[in-house]
mmCIF file of C-alpha atoms and ligand atoms in Angstrom:
data_model
loop_
_atom_site.group_PDB
_atom_site.id
_atom_site.type_symbol
_atom_site.label_atom_id
_atom_site.label_comp_id
_atom_site.label_asym_id
_atom_site.label_seq_id
_atom_site.Cartn_x
_atom_site.Cartn_y
_atom_site.Cartn_z
ATOM 1 C CA MET A 1 180.682 67.107 116.162
ATOM 2 C CA GLU A 2 181.470 67.253 112.646
ATOM 3 C CA GLU A 3 178.833 65.192 112.579
ATOM 4 C CA LEU A 4 176.498 66.781 114.605
ATOM 5 C CA LEU A 5 177.079 69.990 112.186
ATOM 6 C CA LYS A 6 176.400 68.023 108.756
ATOM 7 C CA GLU A 7 174.041 66.683 110.307
ATOM 8 C CA LEU A 8 172.210 70.286 111.573
ATOM 9 C CA SER A 9 173.477 71.878 108.226
ATOM 10 C CA LYS A 10 170.963 69.471 106.548
ATOM 11 C CA ARG A 11 168.326 69.491 108.769
ATOM 12 C CA ALA A 12 168.578 73.301 108.553
ATOM 13 C CA GLU A 13 168.663 73.376 104.463
ATOM 14 C CA GLU A 14 165.367 70.860 104.911
ATOM 15 C CA GLU A 15 163.546 73.158 106.662
ATOM 16 C CA ILE A 16 164.714 76.231 105.443
ATOM 17 C CA LEU A 17 163.933 75.030 101.747
ATOM 18 C CA LYS A 18 159.661 73.449 103.181
ATOM 19 C CA ALA A 19 159.703 77.025 105.015
ATOM 20 C CA LYS A 20 156.656 79.243 103.989
ATOM 21 C CA SER A 21 156.600 82.242 105.145
ATOM 22 C CA LEU A 22 158.691 85.113 106.157
ATOM 23 C CA GLN A 23 157.372 84.828 110.131
ATOM 24 C CA GLU A 24 159.233 81.463 109.117
ATOM 25 C CA ILE A 25 161.970 81.647 107.684
ATOM 26 C CA GLU A 26 162.921 83.239 110.749
ATOM 27 C CA SER A 27 161.567 81.194 114.126
ATOM 28 C CA LEU A 28 164.814 78.398 111.461
ATOM 29 C CA ARG A 29 166.724 81.805 112.177
ATOM 30 C CA VAL A 30 166.610 81.796 115.548
ATOM 31 C CA LYS A 31 166.130 78.150 115.728
ATOM 32 C CA TYR A 32 169.782 78.052 114.397
ATOM 33 C CA LEU A 33 171.753 80.250 114.654
ATOM 34 C CA GLY A 34 170.051 82.019 117.687
ATOM 35 C CA LYS A 35 172.558 82.861 120.308
ATOM 36 C CA LYS A 36 170.477 79.841 122.456
ATOM 37 C CA GLY A 37 170.085 78.178 118.419
ATOM 38 C CA GLU A 38 170.999 75.252 117.977
ATOM 39 C CA LEU A 39 174.648 76.068 116.095
ATOM 40 C CA THR A 40 175.254 77.660 119.933
ATOM 41 C CA GLN A 41 175.003 74.469 121.443
ATOM 42 C CA ILE A 42 176.847 72.883 119.714
ATOM 43 C CA LEU A 43 180.012 75.714 119.257
ATOM 44 C CA ARG A 44 179.399 74.841 123.417
ATOM 45 C CA GLY A 45 181.330 71.816 123.087
ATOM 46 C CA MET A 46 184.685 73.512 121.487
ATOM 47 C CA GLY A 47 186.356 73.460 124.832
ATOM 48 C CA SER A 48 186.409 69.699 124.682
ATOM 49 C CA LEU A 49 188.494 69.342 121.615
ATOM 50 C CA SER A 50 191.631 68.682 121.050
ATOM 51 C CA PRO A 51 194.142 71.758 119.288
ATOM 52 C CA GLU A 52 194.168 70.355 116.237
ATOM 53 C CA GLU A 53 190.211 68.794 116.373
ATOM 54 C CA ARG A 54 188.986 72.545 116.821
ATOM 55 C CA PRO A 55 190.376 75.222 113.963
ATOM 56 C CA VAL A 56 188.838 71.897 111.848
ATOM 57 C CA ILE A 57 185.764 72.298 113.459
ATOM 58 C CA GLY A 58 185.935 75.618 114.310
ATOM 59 C CA GLN A 59 186.430 76.396 110.321
ATOM 60 C CA LEU A 60 183.104 73.430 109.510
ATOM 61 C CA ALA A 61 181.243 75.708 111.857
ATOM 62 C CA ASN A 62 181.856 78.421 109.877
ATOM 63 C CA ASP A 63 181.267 77.236 107.187
ATOM 64 C CA VAL A 64 178.112 75.872 108.135
ATOM 65 C CA ARG A 65 177.134 78.901 109.527
ATOM 66 C CA GLU A 66 177.591 80.990 106.641
ATOM 67 C CA LYS A 67 175.399 78.182 104.358
ATOM 68 C CA ILE A 68 172.747 77.701 106.702
ATOM 69 C CA GLU A 69 172.796 82.514 106.589
ATOM 70 C CA ASN A 70 172.488 82.567 102.530
ATOM 71 C CA MET A 71 169.924 79.892 102.521
ATOM 72 C CA ILE A 72 167.446 82.020 104.114
ATOM 73 C CA LEU A 73 168.728 84.904 102.562
ATOM 74 C CA GLU A 74 168.266 83.255 99.450
ATOM 75 C CA ARG A 75 164.709 81.583 100.861
ATOM 76 C CA ARG A 76 163.458 85.090 102.384
ATOM 77 C CA GLU A 77 164.354 86.614 99.152
ATOM 78 C CA LYS A 78 161.562 83.597 96.356
ATOM 79 C CA ILE A 79 159.721 84.088 99.345
ATOM 80 C CA ALA A 80 159.321 88.401 99.159
ATOM 81 C CA LYS A 81 158.734 87.995 95.590
ATOM 82 C CA GLU A 82 155.962 85.166 95.324
ATOM 83 C CA GLU A 83 153.648 87.847 97.648
ATOM 84 C CA LYS A 84 155.123 90.966 96.193
ATOM 85 C CA GLU A 85 153.726 88.379 92.804
ATOM 86 C CA ARG A 86 150.174 87.096 94.541
ATOM 87 C CA LYS A 87 149.898 90.306 95.823
ATOM 88 C CA ILE A 88 150.063 92.651 92.118
ATOM 89 C CA LYS A 89 147.508 89.432 91.424
ATOM 90 C CA GLU A 90 145.678 89.894 93.337
ATOM 91 C CA GLU A 91 145.173 93.307 93.305
ATOM 92 C CA TYR A 92 144.718 93.448 89.900
ATOM 93 C CA ILE A 93 143.003 96.097 87.938
ATOM 94 C CA ASP A 94 141.823 94.938 85.168
ATOM 95 C CA ILE A 95 141.206 97.894 82.805
ATOM 96 C CA THR A 96 139.017 97.020 79.678
ATOM 97 C CA MET A 97 136.153 95.571 81.408
ATOM 98 C CA PRO A 98 133.627 97.333 80.977
ATOM 99 C CA GLY A 99 131.674 99.486 83.482
ATOM 100 C CA LYS A 100 128.904 99.052 85.875
ATOM 101 C CA PRO A 101 125.624 100.963 84.367
ATOM 102 C CA TYR A 102 124.148 102.991 85.847
ATOM 103 C CA LYS A 103 120.523 102.964 86.721
ATOM 104 C CA TYR A 104 118.695 105.670 84.961
ATOM 105 C CA GLY A 105 115.446 106.933 86.043
ATOM 106 C CA HIS A 106 112.255 105.815 84.616
ATOM 107 C CA LYS A 107 109.168 108.270 84.153
ATOM 108 C CA HIS A 108 105.464 106.978 85.243
ATOM 109 C CA PRO A 109 103.121 106.717 83.488
ATOM 110 C CA ILE A 110 100.954 109.337 85.322
ATOM 111 C CA THR A 111 103.429 111.637 83.813
ATOM 112 C CA LEU A 112 104.378 110.256 80.670
ATOM 113 C CA VAL A 113 100.108 111.072 79.541
ATOM 114 C CA MET A 114 100.378 114.172 81.097
ATOM 115 C CA ASP A 115 104.041 114.990 79.041
ATOM 116 C CA GLU A 116 101.673 114.332 75.705
ATOM 117 C CA ILE A 117 99.401 115.927 76.322
ATOM 118 C CA LYS A 118 100.873 119.201 77.275
ATOM 119 C CA ARG A 119 103.510 119.275 74.192
ATOM 120 C CA ILE A 120 99.648 119.149 71.937
ATOM 121 C CA PHE A 121 98.668 121.820 73.776
ATOM 122 C CA LEU A 122 101.639 123.790 73.925
ATOM 123 C CA GLY A 123 101.553 123.500 70.107
ATOM 124 C CA LEU A 124 97.844 124.860 69.847
ATOM 125 C CA GLY A 125 99.176 128.367 72.125
ATOM 126 C CA PHE A 126 98.234 127.422 75.761
ATOM 127 C CA SER A 127 100.866 128.396 78.556
ATOM 128 C CA ILE A 128 100.859 126.190 82.013
ATOM 129 C CA ALA A 129 98.624 128.060 84.676
ATOM 130 C CA GLU A 130 99.527 126.291 88.056
ATOM 131 C CA GLY A 131 97.802 126.466 91.718
ATOM 132 C CA PRO A 132 97.359 125.875 94.591
ATOM 133 C CA GLU A 133 96.365 121.489 96.601
ATOM 134 C CA VAL A 134 95.669 123.308 99.500
ATOM 135 C CA GLU A 135 93.246 125.647 98.087
ATOM 136 C CA LEU A 136 90.701 128.898 100.352
ATOM 137 C CA ALA A 137 86.875 127.068 99.687
ATOM 138 C CA TYR A 138 86.354 129.999 97.708
ATOM 139 C CA TYR A 139 88.136 129.335 94.633
ATOM 140 C CA ASN A 140 87.608 125.227 95.066
ATOM 141 C CA PHE A 141 83.391 126.314 95.183
ATOM 142 C CA GLU A 142 82.469 129.762 95.675
ATOM 143 C CA ALA A 143 83.582 130.815 93.422
ATOM 144 C CA LEU A 144 83.351 128.222 90.679
ATOM 145 C CA ASN A 145 79.304 128.623 90.926
ATOM 146 C CA THR A 146 78.943 126.012 93.779
ATOM 147 C CA PRO A 147 76.849 127.056 96.170
ATOM 148 C CA GLU A 148 76.724 125.309 100.463
ATOM 149 C CA ASP A 149 74.198 122.878 99.510
ATOM 150 C CA HIS A 150 75.611 121.268 96.871
ATOM 151 C CA PRO A 151 76.796 118.045 97.104
ATOM 152 C CA ALA A 152 80.324 117.929 96.501
ATOM 153 C CA ARG A 153 80.460 120.558 99.646
ATOM 154 C CA ASP A 154 79.806 117.369 101.241
ATOM 155 C CA LEU A 155 82.775 116.192 104.185
ATOM 156 C CA GLN A 156 81.943 112.674 102.373
ATOM 157 C CA ASP A 157 84.154 113.499 99.047
ATOM 158 C CA THR A 158 86.412 116.458 100.489
ATOM 159 C CA PHE A 159 88.852 116.837 102.842
ATOM 160 C CA TYR A 160 88.530 119.363 104.650
ATOM 161 C CA ILE A 161 91.327 121.471 106.432
ATOM 162 C CA THR A 162 89.425 124.524 108.541
ATOM 163 C CA SER A 163 86.225 125.539 107.120
ATOM 164 C CA ASP A 164 87.613 128.202 104.628
ATOM 165 C CA ILE A 165 90.867 125.244 104.156
ATOM 166 C CA LEU A 166 90.520 122.582 102.096
ATOM 167 C CA LEU A 167 92.513 119.564 99.734
ATOM 168 C CA ARG A 168 91.318 120.776 95.930
ATOM 169 C CA THR A 169 88.753 117.961 94.575
ATOM 170 C CA GLN A 170 89.254 119.770 90.984
ATOM 171 C CA THR A 171 91.967 121.772 89.232
ATOM 172 C CA SER A 172 89.371 124.123 88.204
ATOM 173 C CA PRO A 173 90.135 126.380 90.855
ATOM 174 C CA VAL A 174 93.372 127.957 88.716
ATOM 175 C CA GLN A 175 91.111 128.880 86.099
ATOM 176 C CA VAL A 176 89.781 131.811 88.773
ATOM 177 C CA ARG A 177 92.808 131.922 89.885
ATOM 178 C CA THR A 178 94.177 132.660 86.661
ATOM 179 C CA MET A 179 91.136 134.755 85.751
ATOM 180 C CA GLU A 180 91.477 136.714 88.383
ATOM 181 C CA LYS A 181 95.667 137.981 87.272
ATOM 182 C CA THR A 182 95.397 138.003 84.218
ATOM 183 C CA LYS A 183 93.341 139.569 80.656
ATOM 184 C CA PRO A 184 91.598 137.723 78.164
ATOM 185 C CA PRO A 185 93.411 136.584 75.720
ATOM 186 C CA ILE A 186 93.529 133.691 78.376
ATOM 187 C CA ARG A 187 94.476 130.221 76.570
ATOM 188 C CA VAL A 188 96.403 128.084 79.509
ATOM 189 C CA ILE A 189 96.021 124.312 80.515
ATOM 190 C CA SER A 190 97.204 123.438 84.572
ATOM 191 C CA PRO A 191 97.630 119.840 85.126
ATOM 192 C CA GLY A 192 98.255 118.789 88.973
ATOM 193 C CA ARG A 193 97.005 116.733 91.909
ATOM 194 C CA VAL A 194 93.922 116.910 93.391
ATOM 195 C CA TYR A 195 92.260 115.778 96.677
ATOM 196 C CA ARG A 196 88.674 113.308 96.934
ATOM 197 C CA SER A 197 87.432 111.718 100.155
ATOM 198 C CA ASP A 198 87.534 107.976 98.030
ATOM 199 C CA ASP A 199 88.396 104.771 99.195
ATOM 200 C CA ILE A 200 90.461 102.975 97.664
ATOM 201 C CA ASP A 201 89.485 100.554 95.398
ATOM 202 C CA ALA A 202 90.400 99.635 90.924
ATOM 203 C CA THR A 203 89.211 103.049 89.661
ATOM 204 C CA HIS A 204 89.687 104.792 93.461
ATOM 205 C CA SER A 205 92.065 106.827 95.039
ATOM 206 C CA PRO A 206 91.739 109.543 97.724
ATOM 207 C CA VAL A 207 94.356 111.373 95.047
ATOM 208 C CA PHE A 208 94.924 111.684 91.205
ATOM 209 C CA HIS A 209 95.331 113.860 88.395
ATOM 210 C CA GLN A 210 93.185 116.171 86.826
ATOM 211 C CA MET A 211 94.466 118.193 83.554
ATOM 212 C CA GLU A 212 91.786 122.349 83.484
ATOM 213 C CA GLY A 213 91.775 123.853 80.860
ATOM 214 C CA LEU A 214 90.225 127.396 79.668
ATOM 215 C CA VAL A 215 89.514 129.745 77.077
ATOM 216 C CA VAL A 216 88.982 133.027 77.452
ATOM 217 C CA ASP A 217 88.372 135.775 75.237
ATOM 218 C CA GLU A 218 86.283 138.120 72.347
ATOM 219 C CA GLY A 219 83.584 135.677 70.839
ATOM 220 C CA ILE A 220 84.408 132.690 72.053
ATOM 221 C CA THR A 221 81.843 129.467 71.129
ATOM 222 C CA MET A 222 81.476 125.814 71.421
ATOM 223 C CA GLY A 223 83.415 125.615 68.323
ATOM 224 C CA ASP A 224 86.082 126.745 69.612
ATOM 225 C CA LEU A 225 85.538 124.407 72.128
ATOM 226 C CA LYS A 226 84.946 121.618 69.801
ATOM 227 C CA GLY A 227 87.363 121.683 67.495
ATOM 228 C CA VAL A 228 90.491 122.580 69.977
ATOM 229 C CA LEU A 229 89.465 119.748 71.760
ATOM 230 C CA ASN A 230 88.551 117.537 68.607
ATOM 231 C CA VAL A 231 92.713 118.339 67.414
ATOM 232 C CA PHE A 232 93.870 117.413 70.724
ATOM 233 C CA ALA A 233 91.257 114.279 70.565
ATOM 234 C CA LYS A 234 93.212 113.817 67.269
ATOM 235 C CA LYS A 235 95.954 113.958 68.421
ATOM 236 C CA PHE A 236 96.579 112.062 71.488
ATOM 237 C CA PHE A 237 94.355 109.126 69.745
ATOM 238 C CA GLY A 238 95.560 109.201 66.840
ATOM 239 C CA GLU A 239 93.887 110.284 63.109
ATOM 240 C CA SER A 240 90.877 108.693 62.900
ATOM 241 C CA THR A 241 89.143 109.288 66.640
ATOM 242 C CA ARG A 242 85.545 110.745 66.243
ATOM 243 C CA THR A 243 84.031 112.584 69.268
ATOM 244 C CA LYS A 244 81.569 113.059 70.440
ATOM 245 C CA PHE A 245 79.650 115.219 72.928
ATOM 246 C CA ARG A 246 76.876 114.531 75.567
ATOM 247 C CA PRO A 247 74.939 117.232 77.349
ATOM 248 C CA HIS A 248 75.973 117.120 80.977
ATOM 249 C CA PHE A 249 76.046 119.189 84.604
ATOM 250 C CA PHE A 250 78.851 121.614 85.584
ATOM 251 C CA PRO A 251 77.901 124.046 88.312
ATOM 252 C CA PHE A 252 80.540 125.644 86.079
ATOM 253 C CA THR A 253 79.842 125.553 82.939
ATOM 254 C CA GLU A 254 76.530 127.071 81.049
ATOM 255 C CA PRO A 255 75.848 123.978 78.347
ATOM 256 C CA SER A 256 77.967 121.660 80.195
ATOM 257 C CA ALA A 257 79.253 119.047 78.316
ATOM 258 C CA GLU A 258 80.905 115.163 78.374
ATOM 259 C CA MET A 259 83.491 114.621 75.959
ATOM 260 C CA ASP A 260 83.875 110.634 75.133
ATOM 261 C CA VAL A 261 86.356 109.709 71.334
ATOM 262 C CA SER A 262 85.917 106.868 69.918
ATOM 263 C CA CYS A 263 87.737 103.712 71.150
ATOM 264 C CA PHE A 264 91.124 103.628 70.587
ATOM 265 C CA ALA A 265 91.535 100.156 71.076
ATOM 266 C CA CYS A 266 89.046 98.542 69.379
ATOM 267 C CA GLY A 267 87.741 101.946 65.766
ATOM 268 C CA GLY A 268 84.535 102.533 67.571
ATOM 269 C CA LYS A 269 83.080 98.356 67.492
ATOM 270 C CA GLY A 270 82.934 97.604 70.799
ATOM 271 C CA CYS A 271 85.487 96.508 72.590
ATOM 272 C CA ARG A 272 86.788 94.935 77.036
ATOM 273 C CA VAL A 273 88.438 98.168 76.712
ATOM 274 C CA CYS A 274 85.079 100.530 76.326
ATOM 275 C CA GLY A 275 83.145 98.030 77.490
ATOM 276 C CA TYR A 276 81.877 97.583 74.183
ATOM 277 C CA THR A 277 79.979 100.241 73.863
ATOM 278 C CA GLY A 278 83.221 102.009 70.975
ATOM 279 C CA TRP A 279 82.992 105.500 72.891
ATOM 280 C CA ILE A 280 84.567 106.496 75.863
ATOM 281 C CA GLU A 281 84.305 109.355 78.422
ATOM 282 C CA ILE A 282 87.050 111.642 78.335
ATOM 283 C CA LEU A 283 86.948 115.183 80.157
ATOM 284 C CA GLY A 284 84.572 117.318 80.788
ATOM 285 C CA ALA A 285 83.810 120.817 79.844
ATOM 286 C CA GLY A 286 81.753 123.945 78.719
ATOM 287 C CA MET A 287 81.546 127.514 78.217
ATOM 288 C CA VAL A 288 82.171 128.491 80.974
ATOM 289 C CA HIS A 289 79.516 130.777 83.533
ATOM 290 C CA PRO A 290 78.357 134.373 83.068
ATOM 291 C CA ASN A 291 79.237 133.867 87.088
ATOM 292 C CA VAL A 292 82.909 132.719 87.110
ATOM 293 C CA LEU A 293 84.331 134.652 84.251
ATOM 294 C CA ARG A 294 81.590 138.300 87.159
ATOM 295 C CA MET A 295 83.715 136.682 90.112
ATOM 296 C CA SER A 296 87.115 136.666 88.522
ATOM 297 C CA GLY A 297 85.913 140.170 87.432
ATOM 298 C CA ILE A 298 86.210 139.907 83.319
ATOM 299 C CA ASP A 299 83.164 141.164 82.236
ATOM 300 C CA PRO A 300 80.984 138.455 80.049
ATOM 301 C CA GLU A 301 79.364 140.757 77.991
ATOM 302 C CA LYS A 302 82.442 141.636 76.715
ATOM 303 C CA TYR A 303 83.996 138.507 76.791
ATOM 304 C CA THR A 304 83.155 133.728 76.756
ATOM 305 C CA GLY A 305 84.897 131.176 77.609
ATOM 306 C CA PHE A 306 85.269 127.703 77.361
ATOM 307 C CA ALA A 307 86.347 125.320 80.030
ATOM 308 C CA PHE A 308 87.635 121.146 80.324
ATOM 309 C CA GLY A 309 88.870 119.643 82.365
ATOM 310 C CA LEU A 310 91.264 115.626 81.845
ATOM 311 C CA GLY A 311 91.198 112.829 84.514
ATOM 312 C CA ILE A 312 94.618 111.777 83.639
ATOM 313 C CA ASP A 313 94.757 109.015 85.994
ATOM 314 C CA ARG A 314 92.349 107.618 83.906
ATOM 315 C CA ILE A 315 93.564 108.335 80.675
ATOM 316 C CA ALA A 316 96.712 106.723 81.793
ATOM 317 C CA MET A 317 94.782 103.837 82.544
ATOM 318 C CA LEU A 318 92.840 103.349 79.108
ATOM 319 C CA LYS A 319 95.922 104.567 77.161
ATOM 320 C CA TYR A 320 99.054 101.590 78.413
ATOM 321 C CA GLY A 321 96.168 98.990 79.533
ATOM 322 C CA ILE A 322 96.202 99.566 83.282
ATOM 323 C CA GLU A 323 93.607 97.319 84.761
ATOM 324 C CA ASP A 324 94.559 98.935 88.720
ATOM 325 C CA LEU A 325 94.179 102.616 89.423
ATOM 326 C CA ARG A 326 96.388 101.379 92.694
ATOM 327 C CA LEU A 327 99.060 100.231 90.522
ATOM 328 C CA LEU A 328 99.669 104.094 89.777
ATOM 329 C CA PHE A 329 100.673 104.778 93.260
ATOM 330 C CA GLU A 330 102.620 101.838 94.265
ATOM 331 C CA ASN A 331 105.543 103.182 92.821
ATOM 332 C CA ASP A 332 106.177 99.426 92.403
ATOM 333 C CA MET A 333 109.830 100.603 89.478
ATOM 334 C CA ARG A 334 108.301 95.784 88.174
ATOM 335 C CA PHE A 335 104.992 98.001 86.644
ATOM 336 C CA ILE A 336 106.806 100.734 85.905
ATOM 337 C CA GLU A 337 109.424 99.780 84.227
ATOM 338 C CA GLN A 338 107.038 98.920 81.545
ATOM 339 C CA PHE A 339 106.556 101.428 80.312
HETATM 340 N N1 DAH B 1 86.042 120.343 87.747
HETATM 341 C C1 DAH B 1 85.304 118.885 86.964
HETATM 342 C C2 DAH B 1 85.433 117.415 87.400
HETATM 343 O O1 DAH B 1 86.493 117.268 88.855
HETATM 344 C C3 DAH B 1 85.822 119.171 85.981
HETATM 345 C C4 DAH B 1 85.339 119.881 84.724
HETATM 346 C C5 DAH B 1 84.460 119.950 84.539
HETATM 347 C C6 DAH B 1 86.318 120.708 84.522
HETATM 348 C C7 DAH B 1 83.652 120.658 83.488
HETATM 349 C C8 DAH B 1 86.475 121.803 83.652
HETATM 350 C C9 DAH B 1 84.830 122.047 83.261
HETATM 351 O O2 DAH B 1 86.385 123.049 83.331
HETATM 352 O O3 DAH B 1 84.071 122.727 82.329
HETATM 353 O O4 DAH B 1 84.746 117.176 87.696
#
């Protein structure tokens, strides 16, 4: 029996030292010290011992039990400590680590161009006027001296909602809305989206952007128009920029003109950007037609005015060397982030 107890003690010691988890320890405790454990099994045989042997074996058995109990206790503490340390290590937060960088929003090239143009005109004393994108045909056409049979009114060019309501094809209706509401002197610009029933390709989109300009006061002349637009061209494209006004036709201005700027890429020598002409067309303009003033409630005998309309998308493409208009509408961040 003594042998059995010593063997048991040794085996228990080895196994306990090898245990790696609290669970393992617990099952070893049951295995050796439990009610049906090995120690109990051995002690069952006590009855067959002689009275002299009994206290000796009894003492030994108690020692073995105590030893195993202590070992289990120790091992358990050690494992618990290790587990705690492992957990602490695992959950350690390095507060000196740099944070994740925020991804900031990014201005679209159209917005950049609009902001820059607005800045220039605000600096010249203009303010910003707004008008609806879903517009009455009256403001988009009639009030702009564009009669019923004008080709621009064709279904092919205009998105009609009803026969009277449409998506504005130009920012020019804001001129009329402004003149109806405000007495001269008027000095406004009006940037915004416009719509035309065009198929999408590298230079056409059913939605694009314009910026309208309108000045009405006593004694406004074509000289004022040229002066203001020259200042704008130099501020936007660079001080050495020259301008050229070509006669043109718009129903709502008389006389009308288109303005070209000397090519900012080649300075006018001729290159790919300007199609080897040295000039780039950027806007339409003219003196506000007396009919338009009259219909908007302004006396054309007393007041005169000039107006202009810029194509924002085209200017953005020229300025940033963008070759396909569609890129401006796809909103691919890889593209937008380049500006
Ligand atoms: N609304 C014209 C267009 O979409 C552009 C324009 C031309 C506006 C002359 C004007 C202007 O104000 O005077 O083609």
